[in-house]
CSV table of C-alpha atoms and ligand atoms in Angstrom, one decimal:
chain,number,residue,atom,x,y,z
A,29,MET,CA,122.1,-83.1,134.1
A,30,ARG,CA,125.7,-83.3,135.9
A,31,THR,CA,128.3,-82.6,134.2
A,32,HIS,CA,130.3,-86.1,132.7
A,33,ASP,CA,134.2,-83.9,132.9
A,34,ARG,CA,134.1,-86.4,136.4
A,35,LEU,CA,133.7,-89.8,136.8
A,36,ARG,CA,131.3,-91.0,139.7
A,37,ILE,CA,132.0,-94.5,141.6
A,38,ALA,CA,129.3,-96.2,143.7
A,39,ILE,CA,130.7,-97.8,147.0
A,40,GLN,CA,128.8,-99.6,150.1
A,41,LYS,CA,128.4,-97.2,152.6
A,42,SER,CA,129.2,-99.1,155.6
A,43,GLY,CA,129.7,-103.3,155.3
A,44,ARG,CA,131.8,-105.4,154.1
A,45,LEU,CA,133.2,-104.3,151.4
A,46,SER,CA,133.5,-100.4,152.7
A,47,ASP,CA,136.5,-100.6,153.6
A,48,PRO,CA,138.4,-102.8,150.9
A,49,ALA,CA,136.7,-100.4,148.2
A,50,ARG,CA,138.2,-97.4,150.0
A,51,ASP,CA,141.5,-99.5,150.4
A,52,LEU,CA,142.2,-100.2,147.0
A,53,LEU,CA,140.9,-96.6,145.2
A,54,ALA,CA,143.4,-95.1,147.9
A,55,ARG,CA,146.2,-97.7,146.8
A,56,ALA,CA,145.2,-96.2,142.8
A,57,GLY,CA,146.0,-93.3,144.2
A,58,LEU,CA,142.4,-91.7,145.0
A,59,SER,CA,142.0,-89.3,147.4
A,60,PHE,CA,138.8,-87.7,148.7
A,61,ARG,CA,137.1,-84.8,150.6
A,62,GLU,CA,134.3,-85.8,152.4
A,63,SER,CA,131.0,-84.0,152.6
A,64,ARG,CA,129.0,-83.3,156.2
A,65,ASP,CA,126.8,-85.8,155.0
A,66,ARG,CA,129.6,-88.3,154.2
A,67,LEU,CA,126.8,-89.8,151.6
A,68,PHE,CA,129.4,-87.9,148.4
A,69,CYS,CA,133.4,-87.7,148.7
A,70,TYR,CA,134.5,-84.8,146.7
A,71,GLY,CA,137.9,-86.5,144.5
A,72,GLU,CA,140.7,-83.9,145.4
A,73,SER,CA,143.8,-85.9,143.6
A,74,LEU,CA,141.7,-86.6,140.3
A,75,PRO,CA,138.3,-85.8,139.1
A,76,ILE,CA,136.7,-88.6,140.2
A,77,ASP,CA,134.2,-89.0,143.1
A,78,LEU,CA,132.6,-91.3,145.4
A,79,LEU,CA,128.9,-91.9,146.6
A,80,LEU,CA,128.6,-94.2,149.6
A,81,VAL,CA,125.4,-96.1,149.1
A,82,ARG,CA,123.8,-99.1,150.3
A,83,ASP,CA,125.1,-102.3,148.2
A,84,ASP,CA,121.9,-103.1,146.3
A,85,ASP,CA,121.6,-100.0,145.2
A,86,ILE,CA,124.9,-100.1,143.2
A,87,PRO,CA,123.8,-102.0,140.2
A,88,GLY,CA,120.7,-99.6,139.7
A,89,LEU,CA,122.6,-96.4,140.3
A,90,ILE,CA,124.4,-97.5,136.8
A,91,ALA,CA,122.0,-98.6,135.1
A,92,GLU,CA,120.1,-95.4,135.6
A,93,GLY,CA,123.5,-93.4,134.9
A,94,THR,CA,123.6,-91.8,138.0
A,95,CYS,CA,126.8,-93.3,138.7
A,96,ASP,CA,130.0,-94.5,136.9
A,97,LEU,CA,131.2,-96.9,138.2
A,98,GLY,CA,130.5,-99.8,141.5
A,99,VAL,CA,132.2,-101.9,143.5
A,100,VAL,CA,129.5,-104.5,144.7
A,101,GLY,CA,129.3,-108.2,145.0
A,102,GLN,CA,128.7,-110.0,142.4
A,103,ASN,CA,126.2,-112.0,144.5
A,104,VAL,CA,124.0,-108.5,144.5
A,105,LEU,CA,125.0,-108.5,140.9
A,106,GLU,CA,124.1,-111.1,139.3
A,107,GLU,CA,120.8,-111.4,141.5
A,108,GLN,CA,120.0,-107.7,139.8
A,109,ALA,CA,121.1,-108.5,136.4
A,110,LEU,CA,118.6,-112.1,136.8
A,111,GLU,CA,115.7,-110.0,137.8
A,112,ARG,CA,116.3,-107.7,134.8
A,113,LEU,CA,115.6,-110.4,132.6
A,114,GLU,CA,113.0,-111.7,134.1
A,115,ASP,CA,111.2,-108.0,133.9
A,116,GLY,CA,112.0,-107.9,130.1
A,117,ARG,CA,114.8,-104.7,131.0
A,118,GLY,CA,117.7,-105.2,129.1
A,119,GLU,CA,121.0,-105.7,130.3
A,120,ALA,CA,122.2,-102.6,131.9
A,121,PHE,CA,125.8,-103.1,133.5
A,122,ARG,CA,128.3,-105.8,133.7
A,123,ALA,CA,130.9,-106.6,136.0
A,124,ILE,CA,134.6,-105.4,134.5
A,125,ARG,CA,137.3,-107.2,137.2
A,126,GLU,CA,137.2,-109.2,139.8
A,127,LEU,CA,138.8,-107.4,143.1
A,128,GLY,CA,139.6,-110.6,144.5
A,129,PHE,CA,137.6,-109.4,148.4
A,130,GLY,CA,134.3,-109.5,150.0
A,131,ARG,CA,134.6,-113.6,148.8
A,132,CYS,CA,131.8,-115.6,149.8
A,133,ARG,CA,129.4,-118.4,148.9
A,134,LEU,CA,125.6,-117.9,148.2
A,135,SER,CA,124.9,-121.9,150.4
A,136,VAL,CA,122.0,-124.0,150.7
A,137,ALA,CA,121.9,-124.9,154.5
A,138,VAL,CA,119.9,-127.4,156.0
A,139,PRO,CA,119.0,-127.9,159.9
A,140,ASN,CA,122.1,-130.4,161.5
A,141,ASP,CA,119.7,-133.3,161.8
A,142,TRP,CA,119.2,-133.5,159.0
A,143,ASP,CA,120.7,-136.4,156.1
A,144,TRP,CA,121.6,-135.2,153.3
A,145,PRO,CA,121.6,-137.2,150.0
A,146,GLY,CA,121.3,-134.7,147.9
A,147,PRO,CA,119.6,-131.2,146.4
A,148,ALA,CA,116.6,-133.8,145.7
A,149,ARG,CA,116.1,-133.6,149.6
A,150,LEU,CA,114.7,-130.5,148.9
A,151,GLU,CA,111.7,-130.7,146.7
A,152,GLY,CA,108.5,-129.4,147.5
A,153,LEU,CA,110.1,-127.5,150.5
A,154,ARG,CA,110.3,-123.6,151.3
A,155,ILE,CA,113.5,-122.3,151.3
A,156,ALA,CA,114.7,-118.8,153.0
A,157,THR,CA,116.3,-116.8,151.0
A,158,SER,CA,117.5,-113.2,150.2
A,159,TYR,CA,118.3,-114.0,146.5
A,160,PRO,CA,115.4,-115.8,144.7
A,161,GLN,CA,116.6,-115.5,141.6
A,162,LEU,CA,120.0,-117.4,141.9
A,163,LEU,CA,118.4,-119.8,143.9
A,164,ALA,CA,115.5,-120.6,141.1
A,165,ARG,CA,118.0,-120.3,138.9
A,166,TRP,CA,120.1,-123.7,140.6
A,167,LEU,CA,117.2,-124.8,141.7
A,168,ARG,CA,116.3,-125.4,137.9
A,169,GLY,CA,119.5,-126.5,137.1
A,170,GLN,CA,119.0,-129.6,139.7
A,171,GLY,CA,115.6,-130.2,138.2
A,172,VAL,CA,114.0,-129.6,142.0
A,173,ALA,CA,111.2,-128.2,142.8
A,174,ALA,CA,111.4,-126.1,145.4
A,175,LYS,CA,109.5,-122.8,146.9
A,176,PRO,CA,111.6,-119.6,147.4
A,177,VAL,CA,110.5,-117.6,150.5
A,178,VAL,CA,112.0,-114.1,149.8
A,179,LEU,CA,113.2,-112.4,153.3
A,180,SER,CA,115.4,-109.2,153.0
A,181,GLY,CA,117.4,-110.2,156.5
A,182,SER,CA,118.0,-112.9,159.2
A,183,VAL,CA,117.8,-115.9,156.6
A,184,GLU,CA,119.1,-117.7,159.1
A,185,ILE,CA,116.7,-117.9,162.0
A,186,ALA,CA,113.1,-118.7,159.5
A,187,PRO,CA,113.5,-122.8,159.9
A,188,ARG,CA,113.1,-121.9,164.1
A,189,LEU,CA,110.3,-119.4,162.9
A,190,GLY,CA,108.7,-121.9,160.9
A,191,LYS,CA,109.2,-119.7,158.5
A,192,ALA,CA,111.1,-122.1,155.9
A,193,GLU,CA,112.2,-125.6,156.3
A,194,ALA,CA,115.7,-124.7,154.7
A,195,ILE,CA,117.7,-121.4,153.8
A,196,CYS,CA,120.0,-120.4,150.9
A,197,ASP,CA,122.3,-117.5,152.5
A,198,LEU,CA,125.9,-116.2,152.6
A,199,VAL,CA,128.6,-117.8,154.2
A,200,SER,CA,132.0,-116.8,154.6
A,201,THR,CA,133.1,-119.0,157.9
A,202,GLY,CA,130.0,-120.5,158.3
A,203,ALA,CA,130.1,-119.3,162.2
A,204,THR,CA,126.6,-117.8,161.6
A,205,LEU,CA,124.9,-121.3,160.7
A,206,LEU,CA,126.7,-122.9,163.5
A,207,ALA,CA,125.5,-120.8,165.2
A,208,ASN,CA,122.0,-121.6,164.1
A,209,GLN,CA,122.1,-125.1,164.1
A,210,LEU,CA,122.1,-125.4,160.4
A,211,LYS,CA,125.0,-127.3,158.1
A,212,GLU,CA,126.1,-126.0,154.6
A,213,THR,CA,124.8,-128.5,152.0
A,214,ALA,CA,125.3,-127.1,148.7
A,215,THR,CA,126.3,-124.2,147.1
A,216,VAL,CA,124.6,-122.1,144.4
A,217,PHE,CA,126.8,-119.3,143.8
A,218,GLU,CA,130.8,-118.1,144.2
A,219,SER,CA,130.8,-114.6,145.2
A,220,GLN,CA,133.9,-111.9,145.3
A,221,ALA,CA,133.7,-108.1,144.5
A,222,VAL,CA,133.7,-106.9,141.3
A,223,LEU,CA,134.1,-103.4,139.6
A,224,VAL,CA,130.8,-102.8,138.0
A,225,ALA,CA,130.2,-100.6,134.8
A,226,PRO,CA,127.8,-99.6,132.2
A,227,SER,CA,127.0,-102.0,129.7
A,228,THR,CA,127.7,-99.0,126.9
A,229,PRO,CA,131.1,-97.6,126.9
A,230,PHE,CA,131.4,-93.9,128.0
A,231,GLY,CA,131.2,-91.2,125.3
A,232,ASP,CA,132.6,-88.5,126.6
A,233,ALA,CA,135.7,-87.4,129.1
A,234,ARG,CA,134.8,-90.1,131.8
A,235,ALA,CA,136.2,-93.0,129.2
A,236,ASP,CA,139.7,-91.5,129.1
A,237,LEU,CA,139.4,-91.2,133.3
A,238,ALA,CA,138.1,-94.7,133.4
A,239,ALA,CA,141.0,-96.1,131.5
A,240,MET,CA,143.4,-94.6,133.3
A,241,LEU,CA,141.5,-95.7,136.6
A,242,LEU,CA,141.3,-99.0,135.5
A,243,ARG,CA,145.2,-99.2,134.4
A,244,ARG,CA,146.0,-98.3,138.0
A,245,LEU,CA,142.8,-100.7,139.8
A,246,ASP,CA,145.5,-103.8,136.7
A,247,GLY,CA,148.6,-102.7,138.7
A,248,VAL,CA,147.3,-102.6,142.0
A,249,LEU,CA,145.8,-106.0,141.7
A,250,SER,CA,148.4,-107.7,140.0
A,251,VAL,CA,150.9,-106.7,143.2
A,252,ARG,CA,148.0,-108.0,145.7
A,253,ALA,CA,147.8,-111.0,143.8
A,254,SER,CA,151.6,-112.1,143.5
A,255,LYS,CA,153.7,-113.7,145.9
A,256,LEU,CA,157.3,-114.2,146.4
A,257,VAL,CA,158.0,-117.5,147.4
A,258,LEU,CA,161.2,-118.7,149.3
A,259,PHE,CA,162.4,-122.2,149.4
A,260,GLN,CA,165.6,-125.1,149.5
A,261,ALA,CA,165.4,-128.5,147.2
A,262,ARG,CA,167.5,-130.8,145.5
A,263,ARG,CA,168.6,-130.0,142.5
A,264,ASP,CA,167.2,-132.9,140.7
A,265,ALA,CA,163.8,-131.7,142.3
A,266,VAL,CA,164.0,-128.2,140.9
A,267,PRO,CA,162.7,-129.1,136.9
A,268,GLY,CA,159.7,-130.6,138.6
A,269,LEU,CA,158.5,-128.1,141.4
A,270,LEU,CA,158.9,-125.6,138.6
A,271,GLN,CA,156.3,-127.3,136.8
A,272,LEU,CA,154.2,-126.5,140.1
A,273,LEU,CA,154.8,-123.2,139.8
A,274,PRO,CA,153.6,-122.1,135.8
A,275,ASP,CA,152.8,-118.6,136.6
A,276,ALA,CA,156.4,-117.5,138.5
A,277,GLU,CA,159.0,-115.7,136.7
A,278,PRO,CA,162.1,-117.3,136.3
A,279,PRO,CA,163.1,-118.6,139.4
A,280,THR,CA,166.5,-117.0,141.3
A,281,VAL,CA,168.8,-120.2,142.1
A,282,MET,CA,171.3,-119.9,144.7
A,283,ALA,CA,173.9,-122.0,145.7
A,284,ILE,CA,173.9,-123.3,149.2
A,285,GLU,CA,177.4,-123.3,151.2
A,286,GLY,CA,178.5,-126.5,151.8
A,287,GLN,CA,175.8,-128.8,150.0
A,288,ASP,CA,176.5,-129.6,147.0
A,289,ASN,CA,173.1,-130.7,146.1
A,290,GLN,CA,171.0,-128.6,147.7
A,291,VAL,CA,170.1,-125.2,146.1
A,292,ALA,CA,168.1,-122.2,147.1
A,293,LEU,CA,165.4,-120.7,145.1
A,294,GLN,CA,163.3,-117.6,144.7
A,295,ALA,CA,160.2,-117.1,142.5
A,296,LEU,CA,158.0,-114.3,142.1
A,297,CYS,CA,154.4,-115.7,141.8
A,298,ARG,CA,151.6,-114.4,140.0
A,299,SER,CA,148.6,-116.3,141.6
A,300,ALA,CA,148.0,-116.8,145.1
A,301,MET,CA,149.4,-119.6,146.8
A,302,THR,CA,147.1,-121.7,148.4
A,303,TRP,CA,147.7,-124.3,151.2
A,304,GLN,CA,146.8,-127.3,148.7
A,305,ARG,CA,149.6,-125.9,146.5
A,306,LEU,CA,152.3,-125.4,149.3
A,307,GLU,CA,151.7,-129.2,150.0
A,308,ASP,CA,152.1,-130.5,146.8
A,309,MET,CA,155.5,-128.4,146.4
A,310,LYS,CA,156.7,-130.0,149.6
A,311,ARG,CA,155.8,-133.4,148.4
A,312,ALA,CA,157.4,-132.5,145.1
A,313,GLY,CA,160.8,-132.0,147.0
A,314,ALA,CA,160.4,-128.7,148.7
A,315,SER,CA,161.5,-127.3,151.5
A,316,GLY,CA,161.6,-124.0,153.9
A,317,LEU,CA,158.8,-123.0,152.0
A,318,LEU,CA,158.1,-119.4,152.6
A,319,VAL,CA,155.1,-116.8,151.4
A,320,LEU,CA,156.3,-113.7,151.0
A,321,PRO,CA,153.5,-110.6,150.4
A,322,VAL,CA,154.8,-107.8,147.5
A,323,GLU,CA,154.3,-104.6,148.8
A,324,GLN,CA,155.7,-102.2,145.9
A,325,MET,CA,156.6,-103.5,141.6
A,326,LEU,CA,157.8,-102.1,139.1
A,327,ALA,CA,158.9,-104.0,136.0
B,401,ATP,P1,123.8,-102.7,153.0
B,401,ATP,O1,122.9,-103.2,152.4
B,401,ATP,O2,123.7,-101.7,154.3
B,401,ATP,O3,124.9,-101.7,152.1
B,401,ATP,P2,124.1,-105.3,153.7
B,401,ATP,O4,123.9,-106.0,155.0
B,401,ATP,O5,123.8,-105.8,152.5
B,401,ATP,O6,124.4,-104.0,153.6
B,401,ATP,P3,127.3,-106.6,154.0
B,401,ATP,O7,126.8,-107.7,155.2
B,401,ATP,O8,128.0,-105.6,154.5
B,401,ATP,O9,125.8,-105.8,153.8
B,401,ATP,O10,127.2,-107.5,152.5
B,401,ATP,C1,127.8,-106.7,151.6
B,401,ATP,C2,128.7,-107.7,150.7
B,401,ATP,O11,130.0,-108.5,151.3
B,401,ATP,C3,127.8,-109.1,150.4
B,401,ATP,O12,126.6,-108.8,149.3
B,401,ATP,C4,128.4,-109.4,149.7
B,401,ATP,O13,129.0,-109.7,148.6
B,401,ATP,C5,129.8,-110.0,150.4
B,401,ATP,N1,130.3,-111.0,152.0
B,401,ATP,C6,131.1,-111.5,152.5
B,401,ATP,N2,131.1,-112.3,153.4
B,401,ATP,C7,129.8,-112.1,153.3
B,401,ATP,C8,129.6,-113.1,154.3
B,401,ATP,N3,130.0,-113.7,155.1
B,401,ATP,N4,128.0,-112.6,154.3
B,401,ATP,C9,127.2,-111.5,154.1
B,401,ATP,N5,128.2,-111.1,153.3
B,401,ATP,C10,129.3,-111.2,152.6
B,402,ZN,ZN1,122.7,-105.2,151.4
């Protein structure tokens, strides 16, 4: 038995989630000394250690108690949760924070030259995927009977190899699909990285460590999502514009020299500023829109 006065976090050893996960933990004030084999990192600033593993192993490591927390994609977590459910194993882990990176979607893609009247197009076909559970749940919801063909990698070449007619794979930019003459037709699952914890709370010193880490992560995550929005508008357009910023702190309104009707505004916005939102603001009378990231914040 390992001692439970240290917290152990599992993160991906190398891959898309490794750097953002390490960056997030560093911002929360954690520093580590790497072991020679680079699988275990000893926590120097706090009694919190890292285990570097394959992302697919993370839910299992939490379930069996080898690790206390983990950073993994919702796609992997939900797939394995459904698998456990099917096997009659109990719920053993749950996502406790969305981390805002590793965003992607699990999508169905078909050969470019297919017409796509809708999911019914998949009826009776073989769909290659590494996510049979998520795919099966989506197919059930659509009332479509298709056959998942489980592949652990290179799913996108399955149609060309004659192993399947369509695929269901992770997409972020769509470049891989394009390169394989496939087109994205339906989203099965939206994903991002999450912090995962056991379903049952810690009953020892790890509880305090986890609580402290969460407090720090919440601080880091809220700064990261926050944006400083600068813009100008006519005075009479200001109330309408503020309705488009419901999550912003009350803005600073400044006069502009020589322009009585026009003001400059500055608002701290707590969630992501999307292009859509900027366009809505422009339509409502904002000009000179500038969105700046927030580096640090002390309320
Ligand atoms: P390993 O199993 O060796 O840890 P992997 O090949 O499964 O690595 P990556 O390709 O690094 O892992 O992907 C890890 C996670 O990153 C995915 O499970 C998913 O949550 C997320 N992700 C974000 N964008 C993409 C994308 N375009 N393609 C695949 N995964 C993505
Ligand atoms: Zn993996």
